[in-house]
JSON list of C-alpha atoms and ligand atoms in Angstrom, two decimals:
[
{"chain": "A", "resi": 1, "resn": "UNK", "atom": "CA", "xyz": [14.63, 7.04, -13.78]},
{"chain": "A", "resi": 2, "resn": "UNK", "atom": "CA", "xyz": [13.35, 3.10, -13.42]},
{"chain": "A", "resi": 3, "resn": "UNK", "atom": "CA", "xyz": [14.66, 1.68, -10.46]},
{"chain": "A", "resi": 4, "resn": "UNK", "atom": "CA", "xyz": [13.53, -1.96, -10.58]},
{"chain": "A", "resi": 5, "resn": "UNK", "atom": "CA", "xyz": [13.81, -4.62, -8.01]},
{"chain": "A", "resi": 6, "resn": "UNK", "atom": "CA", "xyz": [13.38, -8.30, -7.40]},
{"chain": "A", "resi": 7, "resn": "UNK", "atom": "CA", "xyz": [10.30, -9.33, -9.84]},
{"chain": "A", "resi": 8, "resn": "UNK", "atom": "CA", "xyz": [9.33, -12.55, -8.11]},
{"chain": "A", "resi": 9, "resn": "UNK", "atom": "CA", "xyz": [7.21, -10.57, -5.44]},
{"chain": "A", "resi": 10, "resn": "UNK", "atom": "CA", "xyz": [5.48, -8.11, -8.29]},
{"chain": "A", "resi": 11, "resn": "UNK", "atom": "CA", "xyz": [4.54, -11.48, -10.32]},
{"chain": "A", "resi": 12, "resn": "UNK", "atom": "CA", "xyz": [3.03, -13.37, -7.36]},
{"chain": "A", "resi": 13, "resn": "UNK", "atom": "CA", "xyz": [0.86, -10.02, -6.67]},
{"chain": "A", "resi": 14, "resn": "UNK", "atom": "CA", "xyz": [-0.31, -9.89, -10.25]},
{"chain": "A", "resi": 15, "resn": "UNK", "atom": "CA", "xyz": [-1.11, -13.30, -10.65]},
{"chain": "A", "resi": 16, "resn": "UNK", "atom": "CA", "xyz": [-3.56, -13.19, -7.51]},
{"chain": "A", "resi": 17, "resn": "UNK", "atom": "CA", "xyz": [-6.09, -11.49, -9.62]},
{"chain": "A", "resi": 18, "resn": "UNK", "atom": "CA", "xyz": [-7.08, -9.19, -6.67]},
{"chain": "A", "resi": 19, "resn": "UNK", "atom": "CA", "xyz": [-8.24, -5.84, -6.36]},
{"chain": "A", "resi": 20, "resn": "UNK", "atom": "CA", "xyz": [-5.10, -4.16, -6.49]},
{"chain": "A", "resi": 21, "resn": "UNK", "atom": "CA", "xyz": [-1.70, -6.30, -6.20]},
{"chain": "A", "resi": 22, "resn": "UNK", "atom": "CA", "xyz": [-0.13, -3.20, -5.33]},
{"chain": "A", "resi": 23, "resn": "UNK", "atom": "CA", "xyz": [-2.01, -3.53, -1.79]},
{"chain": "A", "resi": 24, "resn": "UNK", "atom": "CA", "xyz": [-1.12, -7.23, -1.95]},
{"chain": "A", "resi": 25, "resn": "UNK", "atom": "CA", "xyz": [2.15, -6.07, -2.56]},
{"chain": "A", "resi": 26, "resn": "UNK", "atom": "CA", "xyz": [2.14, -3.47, 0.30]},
{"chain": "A", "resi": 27, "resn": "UNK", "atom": "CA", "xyz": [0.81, -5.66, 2.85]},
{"chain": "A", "resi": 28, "resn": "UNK", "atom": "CA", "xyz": [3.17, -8.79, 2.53]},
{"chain": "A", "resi": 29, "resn": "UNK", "atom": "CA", "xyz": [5.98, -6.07, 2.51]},
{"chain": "A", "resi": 30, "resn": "UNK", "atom": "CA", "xyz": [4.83, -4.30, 5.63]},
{"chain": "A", "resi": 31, "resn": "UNK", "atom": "CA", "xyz": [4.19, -7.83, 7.38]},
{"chain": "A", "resi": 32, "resn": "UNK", "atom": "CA", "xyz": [7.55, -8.41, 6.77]},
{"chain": "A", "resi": 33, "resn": "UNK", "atom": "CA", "xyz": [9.14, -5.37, 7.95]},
{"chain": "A", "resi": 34, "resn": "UNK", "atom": "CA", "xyz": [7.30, -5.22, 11.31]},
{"chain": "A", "resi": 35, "resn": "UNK", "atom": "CA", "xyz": [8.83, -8.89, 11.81]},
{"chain": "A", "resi": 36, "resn": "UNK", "atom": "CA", "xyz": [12.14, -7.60, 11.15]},
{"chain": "A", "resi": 37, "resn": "UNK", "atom": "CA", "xyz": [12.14, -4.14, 13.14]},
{"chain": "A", "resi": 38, "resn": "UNK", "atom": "CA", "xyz": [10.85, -7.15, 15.92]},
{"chain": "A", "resi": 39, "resn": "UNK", "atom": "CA", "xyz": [13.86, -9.03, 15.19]},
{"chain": "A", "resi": 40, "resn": "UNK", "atom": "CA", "xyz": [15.32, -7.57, 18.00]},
{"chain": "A", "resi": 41, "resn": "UNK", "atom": "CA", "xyz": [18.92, -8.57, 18.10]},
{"chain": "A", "resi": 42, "resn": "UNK", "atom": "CA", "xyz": [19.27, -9.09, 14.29]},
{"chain": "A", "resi": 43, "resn": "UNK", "atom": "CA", "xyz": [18.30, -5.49, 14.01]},
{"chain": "A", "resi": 44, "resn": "UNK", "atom": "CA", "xyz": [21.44, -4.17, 12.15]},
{"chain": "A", "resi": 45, "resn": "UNK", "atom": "CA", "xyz": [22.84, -0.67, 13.91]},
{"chain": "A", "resi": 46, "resn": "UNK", "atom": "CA", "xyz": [21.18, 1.74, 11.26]},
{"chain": "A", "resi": 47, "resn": "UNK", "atom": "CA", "xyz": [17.58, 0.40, 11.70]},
{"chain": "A", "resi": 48, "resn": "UNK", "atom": "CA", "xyz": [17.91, 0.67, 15.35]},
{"chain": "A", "resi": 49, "resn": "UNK", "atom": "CA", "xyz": [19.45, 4.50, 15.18]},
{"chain": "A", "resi": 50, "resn": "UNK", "atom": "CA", "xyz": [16.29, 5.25, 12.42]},
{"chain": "A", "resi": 51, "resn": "UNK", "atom": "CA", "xyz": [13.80, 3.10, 14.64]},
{"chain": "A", "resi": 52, "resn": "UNK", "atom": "CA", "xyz": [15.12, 5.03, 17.54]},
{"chain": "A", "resi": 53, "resn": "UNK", "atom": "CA", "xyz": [15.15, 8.73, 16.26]},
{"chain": "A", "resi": 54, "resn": "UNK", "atom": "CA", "xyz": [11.69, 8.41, 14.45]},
{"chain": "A", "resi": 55, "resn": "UNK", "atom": "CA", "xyz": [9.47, 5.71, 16.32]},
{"chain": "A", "resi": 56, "resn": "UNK", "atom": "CA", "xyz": [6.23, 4.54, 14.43]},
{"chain": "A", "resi": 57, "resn": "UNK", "atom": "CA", "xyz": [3.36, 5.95, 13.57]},
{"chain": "A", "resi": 58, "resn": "UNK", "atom": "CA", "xyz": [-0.28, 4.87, 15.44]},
{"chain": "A", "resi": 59, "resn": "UNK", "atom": "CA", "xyz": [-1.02, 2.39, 13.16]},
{"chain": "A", "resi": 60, "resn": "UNK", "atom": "CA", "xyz": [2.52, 0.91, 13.24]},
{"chain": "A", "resi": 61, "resn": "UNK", "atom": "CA", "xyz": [2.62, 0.78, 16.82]},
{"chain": "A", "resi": 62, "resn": "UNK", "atom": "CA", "xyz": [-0.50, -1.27, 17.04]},
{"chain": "A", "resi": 63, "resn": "UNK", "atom": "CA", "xyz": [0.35, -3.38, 14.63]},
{"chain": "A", "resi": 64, "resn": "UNK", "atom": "CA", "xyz": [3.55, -4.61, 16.40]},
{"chain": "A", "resi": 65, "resn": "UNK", "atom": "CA", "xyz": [1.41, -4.37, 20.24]},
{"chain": "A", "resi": 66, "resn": "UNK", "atom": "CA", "xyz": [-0.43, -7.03, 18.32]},
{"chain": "A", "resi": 67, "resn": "UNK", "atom": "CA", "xyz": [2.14, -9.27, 17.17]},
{"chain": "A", "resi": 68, "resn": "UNK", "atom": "CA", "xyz": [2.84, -10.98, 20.42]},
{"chain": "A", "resi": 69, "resn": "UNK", "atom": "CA", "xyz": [6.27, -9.58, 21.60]},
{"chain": "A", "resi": 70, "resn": "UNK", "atom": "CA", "xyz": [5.51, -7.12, 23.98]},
{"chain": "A", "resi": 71, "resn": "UNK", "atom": "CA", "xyz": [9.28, -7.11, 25.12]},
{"chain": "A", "resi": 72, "resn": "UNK", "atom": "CA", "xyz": [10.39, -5.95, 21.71]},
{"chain": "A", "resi": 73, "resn": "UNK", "atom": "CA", "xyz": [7.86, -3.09, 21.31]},
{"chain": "A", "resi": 74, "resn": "UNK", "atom": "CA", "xyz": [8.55, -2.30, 25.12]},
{"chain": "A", "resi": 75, "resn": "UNK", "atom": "CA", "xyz": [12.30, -2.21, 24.10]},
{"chain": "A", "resi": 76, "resn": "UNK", "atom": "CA", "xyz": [11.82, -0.22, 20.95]},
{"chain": "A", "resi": 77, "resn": "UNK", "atom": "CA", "xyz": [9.12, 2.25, 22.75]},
{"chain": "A", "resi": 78, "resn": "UNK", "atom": "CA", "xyz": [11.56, 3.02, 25.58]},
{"chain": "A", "resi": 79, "resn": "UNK", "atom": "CA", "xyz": [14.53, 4.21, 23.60]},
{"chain": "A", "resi": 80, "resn": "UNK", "atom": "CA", "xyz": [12.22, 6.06, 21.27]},
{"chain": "A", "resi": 81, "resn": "UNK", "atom": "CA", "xyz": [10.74, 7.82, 24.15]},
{"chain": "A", "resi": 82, "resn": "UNK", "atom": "CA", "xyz": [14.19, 8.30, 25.71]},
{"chain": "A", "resi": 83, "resn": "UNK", "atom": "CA", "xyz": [15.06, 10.13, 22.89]},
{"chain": "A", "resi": 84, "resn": "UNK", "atom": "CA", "xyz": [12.55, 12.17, 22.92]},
{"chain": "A", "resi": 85, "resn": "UNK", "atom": "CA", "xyz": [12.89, 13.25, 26.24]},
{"chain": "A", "resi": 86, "resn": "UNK", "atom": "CA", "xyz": [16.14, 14.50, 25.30]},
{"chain": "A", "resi": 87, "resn": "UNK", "atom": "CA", "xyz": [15.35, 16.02, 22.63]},
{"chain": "A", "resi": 88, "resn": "UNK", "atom": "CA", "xyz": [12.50, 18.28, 24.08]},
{"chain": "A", "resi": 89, "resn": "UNK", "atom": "CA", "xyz": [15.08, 18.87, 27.48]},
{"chain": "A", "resi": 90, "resn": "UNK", "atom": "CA", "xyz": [16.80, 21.02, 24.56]},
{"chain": "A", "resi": 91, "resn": "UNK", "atom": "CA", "xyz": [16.39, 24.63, 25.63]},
{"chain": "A", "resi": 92, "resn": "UNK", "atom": "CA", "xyz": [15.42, 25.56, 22.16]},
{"chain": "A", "resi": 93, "resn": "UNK", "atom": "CA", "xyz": [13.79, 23.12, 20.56]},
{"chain": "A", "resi": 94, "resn": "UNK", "atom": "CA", "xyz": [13.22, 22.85, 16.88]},
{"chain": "A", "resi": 95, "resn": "UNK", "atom": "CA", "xyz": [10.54, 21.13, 15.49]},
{"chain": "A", "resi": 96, "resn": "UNK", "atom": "CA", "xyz": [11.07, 17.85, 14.03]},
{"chain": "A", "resi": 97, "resn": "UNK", "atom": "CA", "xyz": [11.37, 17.64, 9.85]},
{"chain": "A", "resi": 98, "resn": "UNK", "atom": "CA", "xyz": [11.45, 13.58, 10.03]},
{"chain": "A", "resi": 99, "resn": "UNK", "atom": "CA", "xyz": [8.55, 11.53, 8.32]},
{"chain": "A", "resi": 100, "resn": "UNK", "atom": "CA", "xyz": [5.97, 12.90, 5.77]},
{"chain": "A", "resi": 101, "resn": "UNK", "atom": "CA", "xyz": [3.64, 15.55, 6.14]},
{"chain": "A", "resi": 102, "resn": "UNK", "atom": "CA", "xyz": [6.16, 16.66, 9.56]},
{"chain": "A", "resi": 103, "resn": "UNK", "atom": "CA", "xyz": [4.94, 18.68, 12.00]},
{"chain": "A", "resi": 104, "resn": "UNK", "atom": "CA", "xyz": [1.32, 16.94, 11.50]},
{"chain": "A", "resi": 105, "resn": "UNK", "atom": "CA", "xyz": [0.37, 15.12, 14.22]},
{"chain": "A", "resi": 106, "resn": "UNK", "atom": "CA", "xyz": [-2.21, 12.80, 12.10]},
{"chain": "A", "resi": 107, "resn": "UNK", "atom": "CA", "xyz": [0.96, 12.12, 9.80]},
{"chain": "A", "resi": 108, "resn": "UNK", "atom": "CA", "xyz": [4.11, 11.73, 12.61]},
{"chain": "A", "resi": 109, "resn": "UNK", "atom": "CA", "xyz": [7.48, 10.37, 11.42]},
{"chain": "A", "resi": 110, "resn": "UNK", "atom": "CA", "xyz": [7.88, 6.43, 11.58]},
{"chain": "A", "resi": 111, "resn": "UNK", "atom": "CA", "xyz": [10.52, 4.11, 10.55]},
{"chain": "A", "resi": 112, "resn": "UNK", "atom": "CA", "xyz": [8.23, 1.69, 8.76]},
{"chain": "A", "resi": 113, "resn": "UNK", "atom": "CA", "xyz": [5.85, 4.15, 6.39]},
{"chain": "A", "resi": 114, "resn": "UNK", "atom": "CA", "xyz": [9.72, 5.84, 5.47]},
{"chain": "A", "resi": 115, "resn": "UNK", "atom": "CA", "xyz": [10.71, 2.15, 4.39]},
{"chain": "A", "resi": 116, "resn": "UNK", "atom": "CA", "xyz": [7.79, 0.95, 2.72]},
{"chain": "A", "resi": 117, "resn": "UNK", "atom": "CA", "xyz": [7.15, 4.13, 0.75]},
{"chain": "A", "resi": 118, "resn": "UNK", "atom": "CA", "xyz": [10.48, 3.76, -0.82]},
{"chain": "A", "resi": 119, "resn": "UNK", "atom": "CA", "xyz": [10.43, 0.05, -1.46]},
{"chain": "A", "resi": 120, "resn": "UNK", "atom": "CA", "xyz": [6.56, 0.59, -3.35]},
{"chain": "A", "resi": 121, "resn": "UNK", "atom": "CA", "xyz": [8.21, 3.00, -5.44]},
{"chain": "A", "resi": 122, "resn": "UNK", "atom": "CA", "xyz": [10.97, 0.85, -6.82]},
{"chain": "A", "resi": 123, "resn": "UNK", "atom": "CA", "xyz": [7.84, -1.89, -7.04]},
{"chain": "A", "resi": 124, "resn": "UNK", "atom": "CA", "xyz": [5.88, 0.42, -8.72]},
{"chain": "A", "resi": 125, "resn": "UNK", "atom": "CA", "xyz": [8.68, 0.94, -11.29]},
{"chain": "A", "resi": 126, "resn": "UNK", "atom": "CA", "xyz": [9.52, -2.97, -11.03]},
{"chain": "A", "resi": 127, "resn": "UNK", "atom": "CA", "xyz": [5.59, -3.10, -12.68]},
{"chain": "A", "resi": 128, "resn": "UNK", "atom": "CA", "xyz": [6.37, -0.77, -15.41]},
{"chain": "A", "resi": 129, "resn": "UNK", "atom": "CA", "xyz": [9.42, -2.94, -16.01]},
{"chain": "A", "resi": 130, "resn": "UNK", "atom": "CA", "xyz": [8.08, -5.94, -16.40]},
{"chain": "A", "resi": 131, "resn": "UNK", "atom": "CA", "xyz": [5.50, -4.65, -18.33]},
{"chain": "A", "resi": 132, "resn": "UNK", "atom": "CA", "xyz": [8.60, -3.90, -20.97]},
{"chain": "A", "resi": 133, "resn": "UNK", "atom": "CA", "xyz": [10.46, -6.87, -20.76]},
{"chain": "A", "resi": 134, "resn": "UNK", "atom": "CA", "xyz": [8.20, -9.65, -20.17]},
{"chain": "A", "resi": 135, "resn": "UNK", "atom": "CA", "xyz": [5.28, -10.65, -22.26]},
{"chain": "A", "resi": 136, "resn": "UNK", "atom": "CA", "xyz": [3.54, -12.51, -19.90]},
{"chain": "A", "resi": 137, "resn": "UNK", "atom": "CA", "xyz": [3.71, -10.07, -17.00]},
{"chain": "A", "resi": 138, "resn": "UNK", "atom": "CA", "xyz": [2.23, -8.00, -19.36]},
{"chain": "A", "resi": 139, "resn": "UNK", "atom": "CA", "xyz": [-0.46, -10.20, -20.31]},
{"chain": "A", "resi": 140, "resn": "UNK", "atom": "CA", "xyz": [-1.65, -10.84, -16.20]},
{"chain": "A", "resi": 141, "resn": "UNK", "atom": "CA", "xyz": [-1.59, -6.87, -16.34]},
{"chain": "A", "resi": 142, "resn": "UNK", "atom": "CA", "xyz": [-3.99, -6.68, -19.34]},
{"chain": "A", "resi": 143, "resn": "UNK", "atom": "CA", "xyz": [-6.07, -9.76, -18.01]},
{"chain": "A", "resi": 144, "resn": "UNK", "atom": "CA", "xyz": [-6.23, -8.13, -14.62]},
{"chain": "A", "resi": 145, "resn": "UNK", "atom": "CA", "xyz": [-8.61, -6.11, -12.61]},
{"chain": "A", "resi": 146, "resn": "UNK", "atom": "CA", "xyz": [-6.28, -3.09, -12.78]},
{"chain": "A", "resi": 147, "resn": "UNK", "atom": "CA", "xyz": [-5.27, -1.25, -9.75]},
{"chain": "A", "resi": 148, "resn": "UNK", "atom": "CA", "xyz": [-7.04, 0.23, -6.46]},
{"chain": "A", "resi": 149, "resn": "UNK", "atom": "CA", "xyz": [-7.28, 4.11, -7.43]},
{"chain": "A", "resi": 150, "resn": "UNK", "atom": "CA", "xyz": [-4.64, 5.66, -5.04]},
{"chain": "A", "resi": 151, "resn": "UNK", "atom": "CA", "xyz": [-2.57, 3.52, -6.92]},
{"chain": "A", "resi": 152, "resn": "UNK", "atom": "CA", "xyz": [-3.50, 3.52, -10.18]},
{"chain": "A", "resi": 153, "resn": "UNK", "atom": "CA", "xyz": [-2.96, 7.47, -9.69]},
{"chain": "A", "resi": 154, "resn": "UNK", "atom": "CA", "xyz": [0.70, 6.94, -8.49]},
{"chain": "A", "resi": 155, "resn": "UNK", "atom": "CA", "xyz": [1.75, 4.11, -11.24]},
{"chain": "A", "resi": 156, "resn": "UNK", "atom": "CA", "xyz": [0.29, 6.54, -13.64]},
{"chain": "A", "resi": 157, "resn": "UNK", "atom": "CA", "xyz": [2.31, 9.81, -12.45]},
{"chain": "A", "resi": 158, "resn": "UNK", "atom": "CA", "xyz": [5.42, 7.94, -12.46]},
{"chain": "A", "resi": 159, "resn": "UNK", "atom": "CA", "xyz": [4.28, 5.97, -15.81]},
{"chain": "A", "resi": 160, "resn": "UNK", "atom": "CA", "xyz": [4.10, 9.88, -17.30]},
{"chain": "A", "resi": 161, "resn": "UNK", "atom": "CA", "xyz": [7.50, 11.12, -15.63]},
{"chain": "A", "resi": 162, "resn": "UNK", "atom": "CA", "xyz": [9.19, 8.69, -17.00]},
{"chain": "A", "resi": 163, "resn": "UNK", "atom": "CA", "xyz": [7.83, 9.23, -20.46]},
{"chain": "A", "resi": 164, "resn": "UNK", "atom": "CA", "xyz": [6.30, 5.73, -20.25]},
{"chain": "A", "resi": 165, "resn": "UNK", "atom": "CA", "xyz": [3.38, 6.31, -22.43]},
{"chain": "A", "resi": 166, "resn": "UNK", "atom": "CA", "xyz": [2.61, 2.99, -23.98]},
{"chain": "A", "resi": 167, "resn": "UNK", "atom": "CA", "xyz": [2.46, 1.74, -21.03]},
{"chain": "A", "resi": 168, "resn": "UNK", "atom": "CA", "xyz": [0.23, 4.27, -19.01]},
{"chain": "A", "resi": 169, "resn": "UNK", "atom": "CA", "xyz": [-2.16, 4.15, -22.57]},
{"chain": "A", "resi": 170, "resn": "UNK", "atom": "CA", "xyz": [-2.44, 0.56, -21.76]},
{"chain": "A", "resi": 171, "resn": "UNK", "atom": "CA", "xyz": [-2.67, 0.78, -18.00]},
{"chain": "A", "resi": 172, "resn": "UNK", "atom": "CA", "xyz": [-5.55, 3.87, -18.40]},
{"chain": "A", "resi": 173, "resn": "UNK", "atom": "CA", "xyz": [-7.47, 1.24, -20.73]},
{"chain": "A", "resi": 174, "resn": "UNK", "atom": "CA", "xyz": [-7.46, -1.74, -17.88]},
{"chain": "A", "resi": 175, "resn": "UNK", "atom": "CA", "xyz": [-8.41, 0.48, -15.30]},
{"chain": "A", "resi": 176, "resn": "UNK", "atom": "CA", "xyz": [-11.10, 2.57, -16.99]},
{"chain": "A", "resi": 177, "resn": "UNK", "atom": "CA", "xyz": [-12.84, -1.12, -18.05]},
{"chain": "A", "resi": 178, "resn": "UNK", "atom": "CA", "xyz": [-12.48, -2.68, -14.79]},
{"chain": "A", "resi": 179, "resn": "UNK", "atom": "CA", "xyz": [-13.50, 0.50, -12.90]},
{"chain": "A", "resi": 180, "resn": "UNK", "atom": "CA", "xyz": [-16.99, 0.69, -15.43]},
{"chain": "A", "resi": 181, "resn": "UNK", "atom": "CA", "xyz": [-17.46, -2.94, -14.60]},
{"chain": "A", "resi": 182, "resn": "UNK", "atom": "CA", "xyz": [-17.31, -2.47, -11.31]},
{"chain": "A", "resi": 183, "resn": "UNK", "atom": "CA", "xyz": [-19.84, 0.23, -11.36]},
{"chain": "A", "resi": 184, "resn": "UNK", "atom": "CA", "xyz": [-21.94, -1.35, -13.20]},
{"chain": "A", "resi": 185, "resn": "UNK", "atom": "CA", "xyz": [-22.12, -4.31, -10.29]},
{"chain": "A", "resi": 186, "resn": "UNK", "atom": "CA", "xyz": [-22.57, -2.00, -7.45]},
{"chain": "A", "resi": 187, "resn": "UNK", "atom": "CA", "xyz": [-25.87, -0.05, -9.04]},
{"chain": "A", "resi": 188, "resn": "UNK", "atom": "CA", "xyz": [-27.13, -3.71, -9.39]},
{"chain": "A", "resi": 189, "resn": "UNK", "atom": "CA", "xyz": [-25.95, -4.14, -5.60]},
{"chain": "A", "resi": 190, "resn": "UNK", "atom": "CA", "xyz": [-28.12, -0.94, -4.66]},
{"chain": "A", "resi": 191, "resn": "UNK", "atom": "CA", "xyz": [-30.83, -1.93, -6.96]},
{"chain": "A", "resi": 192, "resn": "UNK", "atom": "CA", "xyz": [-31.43, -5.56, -5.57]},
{"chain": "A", "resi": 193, "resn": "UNK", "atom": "CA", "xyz": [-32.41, -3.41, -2.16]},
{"chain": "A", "resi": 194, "resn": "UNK", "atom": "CA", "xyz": [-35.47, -2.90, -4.24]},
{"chain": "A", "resi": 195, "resn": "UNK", "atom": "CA", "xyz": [-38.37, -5.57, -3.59]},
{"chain": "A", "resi": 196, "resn": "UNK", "atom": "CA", "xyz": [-39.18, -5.63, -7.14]},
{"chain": "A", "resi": 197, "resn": "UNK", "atom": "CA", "xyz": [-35.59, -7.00, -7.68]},
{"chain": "A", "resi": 198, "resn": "UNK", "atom": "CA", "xyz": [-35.43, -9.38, -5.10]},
{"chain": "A", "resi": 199, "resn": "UNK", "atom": "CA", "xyz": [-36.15, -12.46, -7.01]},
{"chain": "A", "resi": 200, "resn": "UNK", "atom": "CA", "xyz": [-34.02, -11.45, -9.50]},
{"chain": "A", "resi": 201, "resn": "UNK", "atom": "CA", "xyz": [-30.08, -13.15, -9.93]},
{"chain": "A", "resi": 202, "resn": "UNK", "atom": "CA", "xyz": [-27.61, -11.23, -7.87]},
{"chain": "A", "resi": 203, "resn": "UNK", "atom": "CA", "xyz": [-25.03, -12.03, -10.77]},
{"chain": "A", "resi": 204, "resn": "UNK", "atom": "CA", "xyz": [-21.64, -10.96, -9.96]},
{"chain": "A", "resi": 205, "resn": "UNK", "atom": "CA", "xyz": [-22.69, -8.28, -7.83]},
{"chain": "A", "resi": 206, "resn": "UNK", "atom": "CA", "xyz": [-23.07, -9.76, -4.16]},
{"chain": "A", "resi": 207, "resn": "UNK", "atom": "CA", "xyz": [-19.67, -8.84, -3.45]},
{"chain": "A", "resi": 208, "resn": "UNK", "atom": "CA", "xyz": [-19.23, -5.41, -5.06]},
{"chain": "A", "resi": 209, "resn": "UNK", "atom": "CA", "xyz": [-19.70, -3.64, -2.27]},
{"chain": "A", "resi": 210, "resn": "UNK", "atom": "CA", "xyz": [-16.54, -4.57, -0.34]},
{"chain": "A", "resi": 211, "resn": "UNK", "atom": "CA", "xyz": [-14.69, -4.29, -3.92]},
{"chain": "A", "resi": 212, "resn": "UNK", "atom": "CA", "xyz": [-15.71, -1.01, -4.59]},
{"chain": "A", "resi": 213, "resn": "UNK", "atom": "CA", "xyz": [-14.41, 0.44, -0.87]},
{"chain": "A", "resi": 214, "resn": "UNK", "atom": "CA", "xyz": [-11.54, -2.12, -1.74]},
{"chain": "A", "resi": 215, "resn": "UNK", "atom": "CA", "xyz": [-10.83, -0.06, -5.50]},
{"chain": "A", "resi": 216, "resn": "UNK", "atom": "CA", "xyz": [-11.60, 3.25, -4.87]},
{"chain": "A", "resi": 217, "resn": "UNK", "atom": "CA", "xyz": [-9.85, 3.70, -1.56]},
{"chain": "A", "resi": 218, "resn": "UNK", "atom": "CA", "xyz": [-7.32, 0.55, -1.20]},
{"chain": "A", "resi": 219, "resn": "UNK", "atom": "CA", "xyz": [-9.69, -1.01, 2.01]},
{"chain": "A", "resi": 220, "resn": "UNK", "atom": "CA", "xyz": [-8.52, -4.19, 2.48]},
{"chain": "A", "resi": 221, "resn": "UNK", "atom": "CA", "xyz": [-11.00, -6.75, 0.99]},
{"chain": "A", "resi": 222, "resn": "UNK", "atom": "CA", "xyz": [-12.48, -8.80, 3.91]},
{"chain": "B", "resi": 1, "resn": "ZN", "atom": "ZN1", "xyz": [-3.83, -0.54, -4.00]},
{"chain": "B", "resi": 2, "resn": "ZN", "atom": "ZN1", "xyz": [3.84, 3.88, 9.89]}
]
């Protein structure tokens, strides 16, 4: 089923003409959850019990070391590790079934991935809304660069398991002609390497480099 949510956020993403405004989308979310699990006392009861019980993941931890509030991470580190002390005093410990891909060390449980996964699927299905209800969301979409691919593979499963087929037609047709384009600029990137191309007009290819790591694998763009 379509779950959508506030629009305002999808729109501003799509109308950025990036990349992928689902990684747009992902990192102003994240930002702002990272400020709010640092919000310290405004940190309703639930968040705190989840933030406790599950910590963060490596790259989540780093990411609020680096925000400038050690006392907050200290804070949120300490009862984290408290529990888990406790938990692995148990005399028969069981092994933890918390985050994604538990019991992997390279994917541990953490209170912000659990979050934003679930918010970027009601966004993804906030996209597919739009895309139904209002024509000029649906014309940025068209007019677009499409998505980065791990996304473009999500939107499309849940485009199909909804039974959303116009839609994934259309979104299958953006991405295919954005993704040739693209390829097209970075064999003109690895051609101007040669010294008989030198001379020659880079075109719009100086940059497709760091937009082809950006589309096929959701890199940032720098
Ligand atoms: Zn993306
Ligand atoms: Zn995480």
């Amino acid at each position: 089923m379509i779950k959508h949510i506030d629009t305002a956020p999808v729109i501003e993403a799509f109308a950025k003409n990036c990349e992928c405004p689902v990684c747009e989308l992902y990192g102003k979310t994240e930002e702002g959850y990272l400020e709010s699990f640092l919000g310290g006392s405004v940190m309703e009861p639930d968040v705190r019990v989840e933030v406790n019980r599950k910590g963060f993941c490596a790259k989540h931890f780093l990411m609020l070391y680096g925000m400038g509030n050690r006392l907050g991470v200290a804070l949120m580190a300490h009862t984290h590790l408290k529990e888990t002390i406790e938990d692995i005093r148990k005399p028969t410990p069981k092994p933890k079934r918390w985050g994604r891909g538990a019991g992997d060390l390279h994917a541990p449980s953490c209170a912000c991935c659990d979050k934003l996964n679930n918010t970027m699927e009601r966004y993804l299905d906030t996209v597919i809304y739009l895309y139904e209800t209002d024509s000029s969301f649906k014309s940025l979409l068209k007019n677009g660069k499409g998505l980065c691919v791990p996304h473009y593979r999500e939107l499309m499963s849940r485009a199909v398991s909804n039974g959303k087929n116009a839609f994934a037609e259309d979104l299958r047709g953006i991405e295919l002609a954005n993704l040739e384009k693209l390829e097209k600029d970075l064999e003109w990137f690895t051609l101007k390497f040669d010294y008989r191309n030198a001379d020659k007009p880079w075109g719009e290819s100086r940059d497709a480099l760091i937009r082809a790591l950006a589309k096929v694998s959701g890199a940032k763009e720098v």
